[in-house]
Tab-separated table of C-alpha atoms in Angstrom:
chain	number	residue	atom	x	y	z
H	1	UNK	CA	116.459	117.623	92.926
H	2	UNK	CA	118.169	114.923	91.117
H	3	UNK	CA	121.186	112.529	92.240
H	4	UNK	CA	124.592	114.937	91.483
H	5	UNK	CA	122.997	116.159	88.018
H	6	UNK	CA	121.299	113.187	87.149
H	7	UNK	CA	117.215	113.259	86.741
H	8	UNK	CA	115.647	110.275	88.959
H	9	UNK	CA	112.188	108.800	88.263
H	10	UNK	CA	110.530	106.689	90.773
H	11	UNK	CA	107.624	103.867	89.653
H	12	UNK	CA	105.410	102.331	91.451
H	13	UNK	CA	103.846	99.108	90.080
H	14	UNK	CA	100.345	97.732	91.177
H	15	UNK	CA	98.278	95.631	89.118
H	16	UNK	CA	94.935	96.113	90.442
H	17	UNK	CA	94.405	92.583	89.582
H	18	UNK	CA	96.203	89.869	92.285
H	19	UNK	CA	95.394	86.570	92.692
H	20	UNK	CA	97.301	85.625	95.889
H	21	UNK	CA	95.891	88.200	97.919
H	22	UNK	CA	93.028	89.756	95.876
H	23	UNK	CA	93.557	93.890	96.089
H	24	UNK	CA	96.783	93.797	98.364
H	25	UNK	CA	98.190	97.030	97.046
H	26	UNK	CA	95.723	98.906	99.191
H	27	UNK	CA	95.998	96.155	102.035
H	28	UNK	CA	96.865	98.364	105.310
H	29	UNK	CA	100.022	97.059	107.012
H	30	UNK	CA	100.699	99.595	110.223
H	31	UNK	CA	98.030	101.655	109.496
H	32	UNK	CA	98.650	102.637	105.812
H	33	UNK	CA	98.346	100.856	102.559
H	34	UNK	CA	100.630	99.501	100.817
H	35	UNK	CA	100.786	102.082	98.282
H	36	UNK	CA	101.012	104.830	100.615
H	37	UNK	CA	103.555	103.038	102.684
H	38	UNK	CA	105.750	103.090	98.960
H	39	UNK	CA	104.765	106.873	98.671
H	40	UNK	CA	106.240	107.514	102.096
H	41	UNK	CA	109.646	106.321	101.325
H	42	UNK	CA	109.676	108.097	98.034
H	43	UNK	CA	108.635	111.379	99.815
H	44	UNK	CA	111.356	111.274	102.055
H	45	UNK	CA	114.014	111.377	99.139
H	46	UNK	CA	114.377	115.032	98.409
H	47	UNK	CA	116.525	113.675	95.601
H	48	UNK	CA	113.505	111.925	93.711
H	49	UNK	CA	112.583	114.521	90.654
H	50	UNK	CA	109.195	112.620	89.585
H	51	UNK	CA	106.948	109.432	90.927
H	52	UNK	CA	104.193	108.005	89.569
H	53	UNK	CA	102.490	104.728	89.870
H	54	UNK	CA	101.459	102.494	86.919
H	55	UNK	CA	98.151	100.562	87.771
H	56	UNK	CA	95.314	99.817	85.518
H	57	UNK	CA	92.921	100.100	88.867
H	58	UNK	CA	91.223	103.808	89.070
H	59	UNK	CA	91.115	103.077	93.587
H	60	UNK	CA	94.704	102.469	93.342
H	61	UNK	CA	95.541	105.234	91.012
H	62	UNK	CA	93.487	107.571	94.032
H	63	UNK	CA	94.992	105.736	96.672
H	64	UNK	CA	98.535	106.999	95.579
H	65	UNK	CA	97.268	110.671	94.210
H	66	UNK	CA	96.193	110.708	98.160
H	67	UNK	CA	99.904	109.967	99.056
H	68	UNK	CA	101.408	112.224	96.292
H	69	UNK	CA	102.610	110.289	93.625
H	70	UNK	CA	101.353	110.925	90.253
H	71	UNK	CA	99.271	109.138	88.693
H	72	UNK	CA	99.082	110.252	84.427
H	73	UNK	CA	97.541	106.925	82.986
H	74	UNK	CA	95.525	103.774	83.761
H	75	UNK	CA	98.200	101.033	82.262
H	76	UNK	CA	96.900	99.356	78.957
H	77	UNK	CA	95.211	95.731	79.587
H	78	UNK	CA	97.894	94.062	77.780
H	79	UNK	CA	100.585	95.282	80.477
H	80	UNK	CA	98.054	94.948	83.654
H	81	UNK	CA	97.810	90.484	83.015
H	82	UNK	CA	99.845	88.228	85.199
H	83	UNK	CA	102.198	87.496	82.666
H	84	UNK	CA	103.140	90.836	81.459
H	85	UNK	CA	106.733	91.224	82.130
H	86	UNK	CA	108.243	93.902	84.356
H	87	UNK	CA	110.516	95.486	81.901
H	88	UNK	CA	107.638	96.272	79.819
H	89	UNK	CA	105.501	98.031	82.464
H	90	UNK	CA	108.625	100.362	83.239
H	91	UNK	CA	109.383	101.374	79.992
H	92	UNK	CA	106.114	102.292	79.414
H	93	UNK	CA	105.652	104.011	82.703
H	94	UNK	CA	109.240	106.056	81.919
H	95	UNK	CA	108.158	107.023	78.677
H	96	UNK	CA	104.999	108.448	79.541
H	97	UNK	CA	106.354	109.954	82.884
H	98	UNK	CA	109.036	111.768	80.341
H	99	UNK	CA	105.903	113.233	77.743
H	100	UNK	CA	104.168	114.350	80.813
H	101	UNK	CA	107.274	116.114	82.601
H	102	UNK	CA	108.701	116.907	79.095
H	103	UNK	CA	112.009	115.754	80.405
H	104	UNK	CA	114.560	112.855	80.036
H	105	UNK	CA	115.062	110.698	83.182
H	106	UNK	CA	118.785	109.948	83.252
H	107	UNK	CA	117.872	106.735	86.171
H	108	UNK	CA	114.647	105.593	87.721
H	109	UNK	CA	113.805	103.252	90.136
H	110	UNK	CA	111.245	99.942	90.319
H	111	UNK	CA	109.661	99.932	94.128
H	112	UNK	CA	107.080	97.508	94.480
H	113	UNK	CA	104.623	98.184	96.963
H	114	UNK	CA	104.835	94.546	98.014
H	115	UNK	CA	108.194	95.329	100.281
H	116	UNK	CA	106.083	97.240	103.407
H	117	UNK	CA	109.351	97.612	105.568
H	118	UNK	CA	111.577	98.990	102.496
H	119	UNK	CA	113.596	102.208	104.018
H	120	UNK	CA	114.369	105.570	102.611
H	121	UNK	CA	118.182	103.920	103.443
H	122	UNK	CA	117.519	100.711	101.081
H	123	UNK	CA	116.477	102.501	97.992
H	124	UNK	CA	119.231	105.216	97.788
H	125	UNK	CA	122.020	102.638	98.715
H	126	UNK	CA	120.943	101.296	95.820
H	127	UNK	CA	120.718	103.772	93.307
H	128	UNK	CA	124.489	105.232	94.953
H	129	UNK	CA	125.941	101.598	94.708
H	130	UNK	CA	124.775	101.809	90.523
H	131	UNK	CA	125.656	105.463	90.028
H	132	UNK	CA	129.117	105.259	91.795
H	133	UNK	CA	129.546	102.299	91.045
H	134	UNK	CA	129.405	103.099	87.501
H	135	UNK	CA	127.097	99.919	86.900
H	136	UNK	CA	123.797	99.642	84.304
H	137	UNK	CA	121.831	98.667	86.825
H	138	UNK	CA	121.172	97.772	90.794
H	139	UNK	CA	119.443	95.754	92.818
H	140	UNK	CA	118.406	94.928	96.363
H	141	UNK	CA	119.856	91.300	97.531
H	142	UNK	CA	119.766	88.817	100.522
H	143	UNK	CA	121.691	86.012	101.910
H	144	UNK	CA	120.131	82.777	101.266
H	145	UNK	CA	119.521	80.921	104.342
H	146	UNK	CA	122.379	77.648	104.354
H	147	UNK	CA	119.889	75.073	104.368
H	148	UNK	CA	118.334	76.313	101.012
H	149	UNK	CA	121.773	76.706	99.349
H	150	UNK	CA	122.101	73.779	96.306
H	151	UNK	CA	124.251	72.007	98.729
H	152	UNK	CA	121.881	71.258	100.963
H	153	UNK	CA	119.072	70.932	98.026
H	154	UNK	CA	117.404	67.366	97.270
H	155	UNK	CA	116.117	65.965	94.521
H	156	UNK	CA	113.102	63.166	95.039
H	157	UNK	CA	112.180	60.378	91.977
H	158	UNK	CA	108.953	58.886	91.352
H	159	UNK	CA	109.692	55.813	93.755
H	160	UNK	CA	110.674	58.862	96.383
H	161	UNK	CA	114.191	58.403	96.238
H	162	UNK	CA	116.336	61.446	97.363
H	163	UNK	CA	119.464	62.545	96.410
H	164	UNK	CA	121.340	65.721	96.273
H	165	UNK	CA	120.984	68.025	94.109
H	166	UNK	CA	124.316	69.763	93.607
H	167	UNK	CA	127.818	66.985	92.676
H	168	UNK	CA	129.417	69.492	95.631
H	169	UNK	CA	127.105	67.962	98.578
H	170	UNK	CA	129.230	65.593	99.905
H	171	UNK	CA	131.670	68.454	100.390
H	172	UNK	CA	129.661	70.716	102.409
H	173	UNK	CA	128.745	68.687	105.364
H	174	UNK	CA	128.373	71.612	107.510
H	175	UNK	CA	126.897	75.007	106.462
H	176	UNK	CA	130.095	76.915	107.868
H	177	UNK	CA	131.561	75.864	104.497
H	178	UNK	CA	129.157	76.463	101.607
H	179	UNK	CA	129.791	79.960	100.090
H	180	UNK	CA	127.352	82.777	100.073
H	181	UNK	CA	124.584	83.013	97.864
H	182	UNK	CA	121.975	85.424	97.345
H	183	UNK	CA	118.604	86.177	95.728
H	184	UNK	CA	116.917	89.438	94.483
H	185	UNK	CA	114.831	90.193	97.599
H	186	UNK	CA	112.586	92.965	95.501
H	187	UNK	CA	113.031	95.680	98.247
H	188	UNK	CA	114.281	98.172	95.104
H	189	UNK	CA	115.630	98.032	91.505
H	190	UNK	CA	117.132	101.133	89.856
H	191	UNK	CA	118.927	101.327	86.099
H	192	UNK	CA	119.571	103.982	83.820
H	193	UNK	CA	117.712	104.745	81.173
H	194	UNK	CA	119.688	102.921	78.225
H	195	UNK	CA	119.187	99.467	80.186
H	196	UNK	CA	115.844	99.640	80.789
H	197	UNK	CA	114.383	101.772	77.343
H	198	UNK	CA	117.154	100.789	75.291
H	199	UNK	CA	117.949	97.970	76.143
H	200	UNK	CA	114.754	96.397	77.619
H	201	UNK	CA	116.426	94.549	80.572
H	202	UNK	CA	116.530	95.060	84.382
H	203	UNK	CA	119.108	92.855	85.833
H	204	UNK	CA	120.484	91.238	83.351
H	205	UNK	CA	123.886	92.111	83.258
H	206	UNK	CA	126.121	94.616	85.061
H	207	UNK	CA	123.895	95.014	87.730
H	208	UNK	CA	125.209	94.938	91.442
H	209	UNK	CA	123.542	93.776	94.199
H	210	UNK	CA	123.013	95.365	97.580
H	211	UNK	CA	122.981	93.631	100.256
H	212	UNK	CA	119.781	94.385	103.074
H	213	UNK	CA	120.317	92.395	106.345
H	214	UNK	CA	117.527	91.292	108.325
H	215	UNK	CA	114.216	89.151	107.797
H	216	UNK	CA	112.485	90.100	104.602
H	217	UNK	CA	108.661	90.541	104.102
H	218	UNK	CA	107.474	90.348	99.985
H	219	UNK	CA	103.642	90.308	100.604
H	220	UNK	CA	102.307	87.402	97.776
H	221	UNK	CA	100.365	85.627	99.905
H	222	UNK	CA	97.725	86.444	102.833
H	223	UNK	CA	100.268	84.279	105.445
H	224	UNK	CA	103.104	86.858	104.552
H	225	UNK	CA	100.159	89.716	104.566
H	226	UNK	CA	99.284	88.604	108.848
H	227	UNK	CA	103.249	88.131	109.100
H	228	UNK	CA	104.014	91.868	107.923
H	229	UNK	CA	100.978	93.192	109.839
H	230	UNK	CA	101.962	91.446	113.091
H	231	UNK	CA	106.039	93.054	112.485
H	232	UNK	CA	104.484	96.514	111.952
H	233	UNK	CA	102.491	95.846	115.702
H	234	UNK	CA	105.767	94.903	116.670
H	235	UNK	CA	107.700	97.991	115.125
H	236	UNK	CA	108.725	96.427	112.510
H	237	UNK	CA	112.547	94.907	111.134
């Protein structure tokens, strides 16, 4: 289908060796595994030309296939460690998909399964912001709560004495005067081929941030998994 004449690949990274939540990518939230939830979002976006999982785990690969994702390879061991760099994982998957399908992908999405409440609208907004804005990349972002912004952060010395982290802290006694700060929330990354494959970058330069409103859930520990399950039982975000 493509997006306005540009071919689009979706990559779902799902390493098997998670330490915080063992086997987390097939943990269920709302009756579906995290891999299945990522696949469902991709299925709802007809302009995605191809979609695959990059995993080192045969069970994860089988789960991906059951829900419509390609699983053309098992990820090499050097890209399956907890120190592997995301851009290298993305490049490997991108080139493998091009070799498999005999086509070049102009842009790609990187959709981590650990964001179970990502929606098709989030993904489309990210790709749209990048392509229509003429940027090299895009990622979803969320507003940092006021009490976690630099003017509110503290340093604590060896004696336990605290001091402001920011030299401007005294200027922001009220939360309302603090300028907006943002963080990458992991819901969606989008990038052009030249950004990832040629330059080995994701969001280092000319990356537009796409704000996501509302609570954000990323599953990295057992508590966050329980929160996600509770939220799903209440109808989601």
